PDB file of C-alpha atoms in Angstrom:
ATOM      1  CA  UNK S  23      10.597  -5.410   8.207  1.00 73.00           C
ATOM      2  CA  UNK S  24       6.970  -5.117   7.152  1.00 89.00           C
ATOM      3  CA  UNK S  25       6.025  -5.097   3.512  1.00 96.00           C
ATOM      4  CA  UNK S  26       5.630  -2.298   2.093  1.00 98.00           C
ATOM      5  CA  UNK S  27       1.746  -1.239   0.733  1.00 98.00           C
ATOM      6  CA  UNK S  28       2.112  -0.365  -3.322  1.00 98.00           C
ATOM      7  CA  UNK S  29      -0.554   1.091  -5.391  1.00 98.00           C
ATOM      8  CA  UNK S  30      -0.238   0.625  -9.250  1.00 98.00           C
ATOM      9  CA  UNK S  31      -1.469   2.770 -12.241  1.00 98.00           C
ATOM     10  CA  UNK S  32      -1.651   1.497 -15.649  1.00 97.00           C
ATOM     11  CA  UNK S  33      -3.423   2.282 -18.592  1.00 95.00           C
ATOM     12  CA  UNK S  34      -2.742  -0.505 -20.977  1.00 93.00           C
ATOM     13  CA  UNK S  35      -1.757  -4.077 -20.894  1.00 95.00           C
ATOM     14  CA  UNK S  36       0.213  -3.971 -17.782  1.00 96.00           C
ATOM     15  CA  UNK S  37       3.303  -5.667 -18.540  1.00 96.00           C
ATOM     16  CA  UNK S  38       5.188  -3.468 -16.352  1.00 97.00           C
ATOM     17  CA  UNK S  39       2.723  -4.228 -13.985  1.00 98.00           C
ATOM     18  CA  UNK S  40       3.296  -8.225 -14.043  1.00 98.00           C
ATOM     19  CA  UNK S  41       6.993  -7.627 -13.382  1.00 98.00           C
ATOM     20  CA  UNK S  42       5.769  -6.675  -9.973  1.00 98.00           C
ATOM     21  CA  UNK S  43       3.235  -9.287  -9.568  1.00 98.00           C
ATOM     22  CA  UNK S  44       6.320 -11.506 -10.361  1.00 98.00           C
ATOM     23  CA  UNK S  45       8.476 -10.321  -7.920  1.00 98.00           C
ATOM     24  CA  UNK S  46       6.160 -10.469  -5.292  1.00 98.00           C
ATOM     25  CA  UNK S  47       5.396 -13.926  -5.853  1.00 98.00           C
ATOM     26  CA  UNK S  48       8.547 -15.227  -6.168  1.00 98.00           C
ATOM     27  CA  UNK S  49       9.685 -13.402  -3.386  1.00 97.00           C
ATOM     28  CA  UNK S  50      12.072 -11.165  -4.492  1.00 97.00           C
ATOM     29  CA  UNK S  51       9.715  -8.141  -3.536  1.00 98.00           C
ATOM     30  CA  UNK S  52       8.967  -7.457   0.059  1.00 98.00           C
ATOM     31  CA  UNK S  53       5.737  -5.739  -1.246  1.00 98.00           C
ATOM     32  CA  UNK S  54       2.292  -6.524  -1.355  1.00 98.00           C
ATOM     33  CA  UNK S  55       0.249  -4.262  -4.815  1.00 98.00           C
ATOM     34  CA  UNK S  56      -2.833  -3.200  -2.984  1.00 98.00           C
ATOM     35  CA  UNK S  57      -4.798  -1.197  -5.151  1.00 98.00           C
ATOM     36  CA  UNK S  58      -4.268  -0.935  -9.109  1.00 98.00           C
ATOM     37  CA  UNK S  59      -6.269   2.150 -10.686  1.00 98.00           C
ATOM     38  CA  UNK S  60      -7.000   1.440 -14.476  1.00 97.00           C
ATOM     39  CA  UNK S  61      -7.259   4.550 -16.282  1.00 96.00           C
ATOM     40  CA  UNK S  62      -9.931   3.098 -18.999  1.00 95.00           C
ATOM     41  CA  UNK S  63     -12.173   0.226 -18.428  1.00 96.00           C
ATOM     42  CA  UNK S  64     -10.181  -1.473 -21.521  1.00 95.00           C
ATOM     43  CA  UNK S  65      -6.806  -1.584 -20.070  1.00 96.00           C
ATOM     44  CA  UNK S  66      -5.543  -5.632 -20.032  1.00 96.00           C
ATOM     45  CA  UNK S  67      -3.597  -4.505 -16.613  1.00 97.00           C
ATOM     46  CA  UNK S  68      -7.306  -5.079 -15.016  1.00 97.00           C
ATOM     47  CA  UNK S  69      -7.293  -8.456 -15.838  1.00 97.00           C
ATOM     48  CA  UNK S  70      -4.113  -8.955 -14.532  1.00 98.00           C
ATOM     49  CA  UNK S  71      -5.114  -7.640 -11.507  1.00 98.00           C
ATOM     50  CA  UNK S  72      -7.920  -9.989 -11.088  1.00 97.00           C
ATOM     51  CA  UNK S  73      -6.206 -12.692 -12.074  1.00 97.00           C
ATOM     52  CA  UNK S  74      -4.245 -12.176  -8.981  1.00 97.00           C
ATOM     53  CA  UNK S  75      -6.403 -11.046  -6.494  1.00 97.00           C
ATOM     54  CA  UNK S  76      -5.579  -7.478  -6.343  1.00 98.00           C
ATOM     55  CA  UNK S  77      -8.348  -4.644  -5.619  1.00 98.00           C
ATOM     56  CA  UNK S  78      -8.998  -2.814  -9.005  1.00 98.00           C
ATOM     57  CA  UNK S  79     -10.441   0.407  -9.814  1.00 97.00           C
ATOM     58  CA  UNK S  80     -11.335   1.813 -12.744  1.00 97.00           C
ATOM     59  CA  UNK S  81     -11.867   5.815 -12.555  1.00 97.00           C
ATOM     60  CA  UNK S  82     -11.890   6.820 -16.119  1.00 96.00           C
ATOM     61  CA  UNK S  83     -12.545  10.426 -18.218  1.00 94.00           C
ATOM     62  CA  UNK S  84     -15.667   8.472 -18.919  1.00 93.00           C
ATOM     63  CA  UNK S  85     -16.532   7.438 -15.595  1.00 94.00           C
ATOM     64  CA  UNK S  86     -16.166  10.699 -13.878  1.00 95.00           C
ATOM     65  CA  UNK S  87     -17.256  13.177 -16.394  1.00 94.00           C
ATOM     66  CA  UNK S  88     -14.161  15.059 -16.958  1.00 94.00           C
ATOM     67  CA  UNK S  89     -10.377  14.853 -16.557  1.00 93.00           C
ATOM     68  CA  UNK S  90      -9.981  16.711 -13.950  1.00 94.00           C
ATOM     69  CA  UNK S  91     -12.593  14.368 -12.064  1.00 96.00           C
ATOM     70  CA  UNK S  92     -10.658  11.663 -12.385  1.00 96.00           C
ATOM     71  CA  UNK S  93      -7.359  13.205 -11.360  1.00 96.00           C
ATOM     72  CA  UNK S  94      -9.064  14.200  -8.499  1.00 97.00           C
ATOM     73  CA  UNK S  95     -11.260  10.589  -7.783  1.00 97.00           C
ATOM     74  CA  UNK S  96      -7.594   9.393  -8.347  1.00 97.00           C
ATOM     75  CA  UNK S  97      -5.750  11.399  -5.449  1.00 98.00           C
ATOM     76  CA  UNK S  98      -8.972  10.026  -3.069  1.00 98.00           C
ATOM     77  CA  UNK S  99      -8.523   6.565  -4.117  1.00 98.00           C
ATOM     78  CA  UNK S 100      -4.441   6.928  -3.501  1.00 98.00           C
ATOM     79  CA  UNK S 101      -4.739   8.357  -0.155  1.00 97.00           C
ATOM     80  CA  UNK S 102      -7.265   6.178   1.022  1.00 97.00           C
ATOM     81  CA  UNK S 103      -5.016   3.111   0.471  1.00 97.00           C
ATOM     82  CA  UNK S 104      -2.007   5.203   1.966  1.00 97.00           C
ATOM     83  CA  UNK S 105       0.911   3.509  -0.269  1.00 98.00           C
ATOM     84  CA  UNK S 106       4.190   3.281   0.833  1.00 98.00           C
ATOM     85  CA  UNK S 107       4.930   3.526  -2.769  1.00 98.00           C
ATOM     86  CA  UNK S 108       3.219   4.225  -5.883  1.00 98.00           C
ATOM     87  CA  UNK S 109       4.208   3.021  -9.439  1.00 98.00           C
ATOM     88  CA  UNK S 110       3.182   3.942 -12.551  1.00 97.00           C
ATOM     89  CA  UNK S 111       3.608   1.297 -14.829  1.00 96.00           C
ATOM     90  CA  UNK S 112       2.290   2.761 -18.655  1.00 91.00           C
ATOM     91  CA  UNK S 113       0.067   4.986 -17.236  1.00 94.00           C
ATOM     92  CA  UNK S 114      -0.629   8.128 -19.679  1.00 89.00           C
ATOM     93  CA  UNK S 115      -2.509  10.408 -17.512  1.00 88.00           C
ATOM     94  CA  UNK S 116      -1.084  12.714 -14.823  1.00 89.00           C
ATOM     95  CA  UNK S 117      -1.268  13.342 -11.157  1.00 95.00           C
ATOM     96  CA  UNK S 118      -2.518  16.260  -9.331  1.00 96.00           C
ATOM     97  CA  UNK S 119       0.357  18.306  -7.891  1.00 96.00           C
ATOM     98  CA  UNK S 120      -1.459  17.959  -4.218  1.00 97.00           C
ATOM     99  CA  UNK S 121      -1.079  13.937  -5.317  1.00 97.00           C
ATOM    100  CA  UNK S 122       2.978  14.222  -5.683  1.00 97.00           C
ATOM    101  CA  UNK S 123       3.390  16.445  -2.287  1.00 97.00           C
ATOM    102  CA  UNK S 124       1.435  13.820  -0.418  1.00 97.00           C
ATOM    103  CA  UNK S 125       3.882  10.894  -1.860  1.00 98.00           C
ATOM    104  CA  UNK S 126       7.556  12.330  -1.689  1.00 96.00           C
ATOM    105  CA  UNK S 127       9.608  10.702  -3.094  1.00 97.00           C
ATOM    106  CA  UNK S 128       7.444   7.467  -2.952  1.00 98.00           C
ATOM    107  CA  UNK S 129       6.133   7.794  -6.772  1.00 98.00           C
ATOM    108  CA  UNK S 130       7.955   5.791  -9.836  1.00 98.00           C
ATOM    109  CA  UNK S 131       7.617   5.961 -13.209  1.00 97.00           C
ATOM    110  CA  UNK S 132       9.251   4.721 -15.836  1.00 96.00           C
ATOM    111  CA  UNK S 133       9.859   6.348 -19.132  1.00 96.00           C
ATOM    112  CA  UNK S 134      10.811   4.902 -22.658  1.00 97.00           C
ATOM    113  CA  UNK S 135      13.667   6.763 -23.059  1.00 98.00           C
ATOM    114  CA  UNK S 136      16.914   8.331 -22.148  1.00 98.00           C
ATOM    115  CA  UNK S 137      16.312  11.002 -19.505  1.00 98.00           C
ATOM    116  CA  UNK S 138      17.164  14.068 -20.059  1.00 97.00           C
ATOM    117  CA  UNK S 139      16.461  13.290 -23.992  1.00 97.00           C
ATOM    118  CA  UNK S 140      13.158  12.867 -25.647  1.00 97.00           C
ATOM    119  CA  UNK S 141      11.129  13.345 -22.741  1.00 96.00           C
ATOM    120  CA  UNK S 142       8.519  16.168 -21.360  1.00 92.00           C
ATOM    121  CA  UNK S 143       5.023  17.151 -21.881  1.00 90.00           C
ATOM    122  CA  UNK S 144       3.440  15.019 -25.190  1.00 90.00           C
ATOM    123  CA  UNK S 145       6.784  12.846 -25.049  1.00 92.00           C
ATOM    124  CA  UNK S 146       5.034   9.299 -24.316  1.00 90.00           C
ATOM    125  CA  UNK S 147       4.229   6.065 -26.146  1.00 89.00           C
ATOM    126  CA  UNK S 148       5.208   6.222 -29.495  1.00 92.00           C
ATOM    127  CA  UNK S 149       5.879   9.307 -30.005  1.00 95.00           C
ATOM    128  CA  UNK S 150       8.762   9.118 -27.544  1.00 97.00           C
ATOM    129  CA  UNK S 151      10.351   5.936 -30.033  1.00 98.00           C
ATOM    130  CA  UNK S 152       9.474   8.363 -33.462  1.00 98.00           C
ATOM    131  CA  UNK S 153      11.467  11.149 -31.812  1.00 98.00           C
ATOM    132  CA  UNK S 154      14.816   8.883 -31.061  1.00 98.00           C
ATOM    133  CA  UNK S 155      14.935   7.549 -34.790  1.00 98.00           C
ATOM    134  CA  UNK S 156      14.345  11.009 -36.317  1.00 98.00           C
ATOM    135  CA  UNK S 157      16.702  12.607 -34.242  1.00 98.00           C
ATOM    136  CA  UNK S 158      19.193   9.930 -35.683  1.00 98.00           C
ATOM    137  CA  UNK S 159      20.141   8.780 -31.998  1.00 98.00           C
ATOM    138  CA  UNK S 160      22.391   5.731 -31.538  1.00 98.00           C
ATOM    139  CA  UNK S 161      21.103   4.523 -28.344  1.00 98.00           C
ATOM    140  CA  UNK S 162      18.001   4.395 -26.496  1.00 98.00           C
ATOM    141  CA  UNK S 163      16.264   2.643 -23.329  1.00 98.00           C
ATOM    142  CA  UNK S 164      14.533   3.209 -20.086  1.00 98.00           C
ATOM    143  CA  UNK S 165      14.927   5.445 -17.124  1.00 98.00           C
ATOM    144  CA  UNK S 166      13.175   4.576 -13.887  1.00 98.00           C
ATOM    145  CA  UNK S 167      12.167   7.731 -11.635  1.00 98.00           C
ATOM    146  CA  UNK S 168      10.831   9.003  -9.042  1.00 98.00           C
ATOM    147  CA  UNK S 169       8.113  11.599  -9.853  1.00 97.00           C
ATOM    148  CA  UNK S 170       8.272  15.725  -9.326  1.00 96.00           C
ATOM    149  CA  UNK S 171       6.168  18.281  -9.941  1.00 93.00           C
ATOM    150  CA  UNK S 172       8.166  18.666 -13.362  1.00 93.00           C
ATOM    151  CA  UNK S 173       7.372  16.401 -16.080  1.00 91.00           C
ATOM    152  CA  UNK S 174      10.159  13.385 -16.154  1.00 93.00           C
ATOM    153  CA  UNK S 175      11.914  15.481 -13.645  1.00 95.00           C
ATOM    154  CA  UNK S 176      12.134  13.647 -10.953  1.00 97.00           C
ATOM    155  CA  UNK S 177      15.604  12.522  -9.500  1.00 98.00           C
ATOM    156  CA  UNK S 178      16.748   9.146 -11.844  1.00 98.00           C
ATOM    157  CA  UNK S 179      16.704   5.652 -10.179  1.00 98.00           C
ATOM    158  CA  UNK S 180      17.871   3.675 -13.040  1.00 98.00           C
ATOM    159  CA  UNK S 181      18.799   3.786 -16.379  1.00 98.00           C
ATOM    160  CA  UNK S 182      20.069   1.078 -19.487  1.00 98.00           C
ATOM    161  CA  UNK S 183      20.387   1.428 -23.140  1.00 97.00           C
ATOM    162  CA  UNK S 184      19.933  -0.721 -26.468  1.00 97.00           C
ATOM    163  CA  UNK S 185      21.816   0.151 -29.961  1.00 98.00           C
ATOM    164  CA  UNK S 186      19.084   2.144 -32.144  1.00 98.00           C
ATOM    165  CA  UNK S 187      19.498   0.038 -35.321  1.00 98.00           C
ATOM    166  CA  UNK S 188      19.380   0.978 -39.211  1.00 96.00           C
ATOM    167  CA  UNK S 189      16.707  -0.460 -39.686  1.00 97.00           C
ATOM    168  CA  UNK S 190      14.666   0.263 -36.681  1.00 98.00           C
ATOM    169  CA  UNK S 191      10.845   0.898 -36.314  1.00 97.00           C
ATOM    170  CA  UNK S 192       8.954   2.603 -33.274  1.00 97.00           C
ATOM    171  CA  UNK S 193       7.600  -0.873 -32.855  1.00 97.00           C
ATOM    172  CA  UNK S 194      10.900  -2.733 -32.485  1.00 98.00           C
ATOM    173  CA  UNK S 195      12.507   0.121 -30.976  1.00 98.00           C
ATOM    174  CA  UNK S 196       9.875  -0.321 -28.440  1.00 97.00           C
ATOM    175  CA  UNK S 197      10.239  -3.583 -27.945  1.00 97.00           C
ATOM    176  CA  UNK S 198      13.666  -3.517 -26.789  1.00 97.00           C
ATOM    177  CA  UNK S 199      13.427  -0.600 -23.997  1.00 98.00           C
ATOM    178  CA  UNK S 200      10.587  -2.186 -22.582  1.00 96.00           C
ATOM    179  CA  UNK S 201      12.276  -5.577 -22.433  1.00 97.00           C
ATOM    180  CA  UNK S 202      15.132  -3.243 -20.661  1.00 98.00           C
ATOM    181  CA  UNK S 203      11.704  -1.581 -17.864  1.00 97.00           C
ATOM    182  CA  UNK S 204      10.908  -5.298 -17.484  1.00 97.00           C
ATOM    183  CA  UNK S 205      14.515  -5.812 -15.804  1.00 98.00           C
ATOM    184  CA  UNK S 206      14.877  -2.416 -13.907  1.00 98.00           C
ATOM    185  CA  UNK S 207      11.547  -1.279 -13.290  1.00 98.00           C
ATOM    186  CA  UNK S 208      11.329  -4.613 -10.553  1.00 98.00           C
ATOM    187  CA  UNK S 209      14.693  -3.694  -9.170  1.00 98.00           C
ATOM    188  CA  UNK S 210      13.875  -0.322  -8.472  1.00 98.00           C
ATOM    189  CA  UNK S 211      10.219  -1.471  -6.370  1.00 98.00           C
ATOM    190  CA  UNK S 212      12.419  -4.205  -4.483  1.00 98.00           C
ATOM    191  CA  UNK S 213      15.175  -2.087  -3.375  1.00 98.00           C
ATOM    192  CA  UNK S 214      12.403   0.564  -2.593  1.00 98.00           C
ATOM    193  CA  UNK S 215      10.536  -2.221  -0.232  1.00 98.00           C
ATOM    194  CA  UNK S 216      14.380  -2.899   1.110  1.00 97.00           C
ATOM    195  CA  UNK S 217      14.376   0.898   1.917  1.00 97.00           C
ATOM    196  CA  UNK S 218      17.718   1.084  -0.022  1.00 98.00           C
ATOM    197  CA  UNK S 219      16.816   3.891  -2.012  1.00 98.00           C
ATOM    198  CA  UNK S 220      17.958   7.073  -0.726  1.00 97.00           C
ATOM    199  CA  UNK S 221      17.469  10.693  -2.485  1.00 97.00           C
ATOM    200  CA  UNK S 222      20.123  13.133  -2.146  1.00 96.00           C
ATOM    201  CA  UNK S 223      18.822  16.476  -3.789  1.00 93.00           C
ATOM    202  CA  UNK S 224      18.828  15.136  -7.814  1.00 95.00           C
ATOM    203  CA  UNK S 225      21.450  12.128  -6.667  1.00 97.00           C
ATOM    204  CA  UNK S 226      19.512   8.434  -5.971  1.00 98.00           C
ATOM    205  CA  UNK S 227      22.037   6.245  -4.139  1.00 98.00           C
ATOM    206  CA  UNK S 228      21.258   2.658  -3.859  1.00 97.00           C
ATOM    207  CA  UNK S 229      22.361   0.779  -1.709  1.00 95.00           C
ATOM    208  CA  UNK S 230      23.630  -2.923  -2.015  1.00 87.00           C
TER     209      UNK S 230
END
């Protein structure tokens, strides 16, 4: 079995990013990352990509005039690589509808919370942590899935959860769920590259 072609977008310091890196060099990932769009020519994911040899490109709302530019220089620079799977690891923009029917099924994301809680348009970042500990929720962590047309709607890969403590911040909230992405986020790209992922309608079944 060939390995699989994976295209990365991040916006910030690419920690989700290096899981993948890791995996691939230790062999655990039957992958090879080539292509990782940076959203803003000051995301630390860019130096992790050079660090390691991996094609970057940087198509910004500065570089390209506009948003919708660089959606659109985004979709190019996707389909030119042709991915067997994408994955956005903390990337905060979006993706053109024409860029999720042209990857079915082959795009990942992972979000900072509970799916279907705290999640949706604006729900990102921070303000996805603020929203758990207002609410007065007891648990939190990370869901892994595949991306739809339908913000965080895509059928769910993988989930965990941490206790929300008393005396929890966003910040240490945070710091929790994203040790939690660091675990699953991996799991979910090697079983991908295993082609043990299968999607029946919202149901993922993996298989061992």
């Amino acid at each position: 079995m060939g390995k699989k072609r994976i295209a990365v977008l991040c916006s910030g310091g690419g920690t989700n990013f290096q899981t993948i890196i890791d995996g691939i060099k230790a062999g655990e990932i039957n992958g090879e990352i080539v292509l990782m769009i940076a959203s803003t020519k000051t995301a630390y994911a860019i130096e992790r990509a050079k660090e390691n040899g991996i094609p970057v490109k940087v198509i910004s709302k500065a570089k390209c005039g506009s948003l919708e530019n660089a959606y659109e220089k985004r979709h190019e620079a996707l389909v030119e690589c042709s991915p067997d799977l994408i994955v956005l690891a903390g990337y905060l923009g979006i993706l053109l509808p024409k860029t999720i029917q042209a990857f079915p099924n082959k795009i990942i994301n992972t979000h900072p919370a509970l799916i279907p809680s705290f999640c949706g348009p604006g729900m990102y970042g921070h303000h996805v942590h603020e929203a758990v500990l207002n609410y007065g929720a007891k648990v939190s962590g990370p869901t892994i899935h595949f991306v739809n047309e339908q913000v965080d709607g895509g059928p769910i890969i993988a989930q965990d959860c941490v206790p929300v403590l008393p005396d929890d911040t966003p910040d240490t909230l945070q710091k929790r769920v994203l040790k939690l992405e660091h675990v699953l986020l991996p799991m979910a790209v090697k079983k991908f590259c295993e082609d043990k992922i299968r999607v029946e309608g919202r149901k993922v079944i993996i298989d061992a």
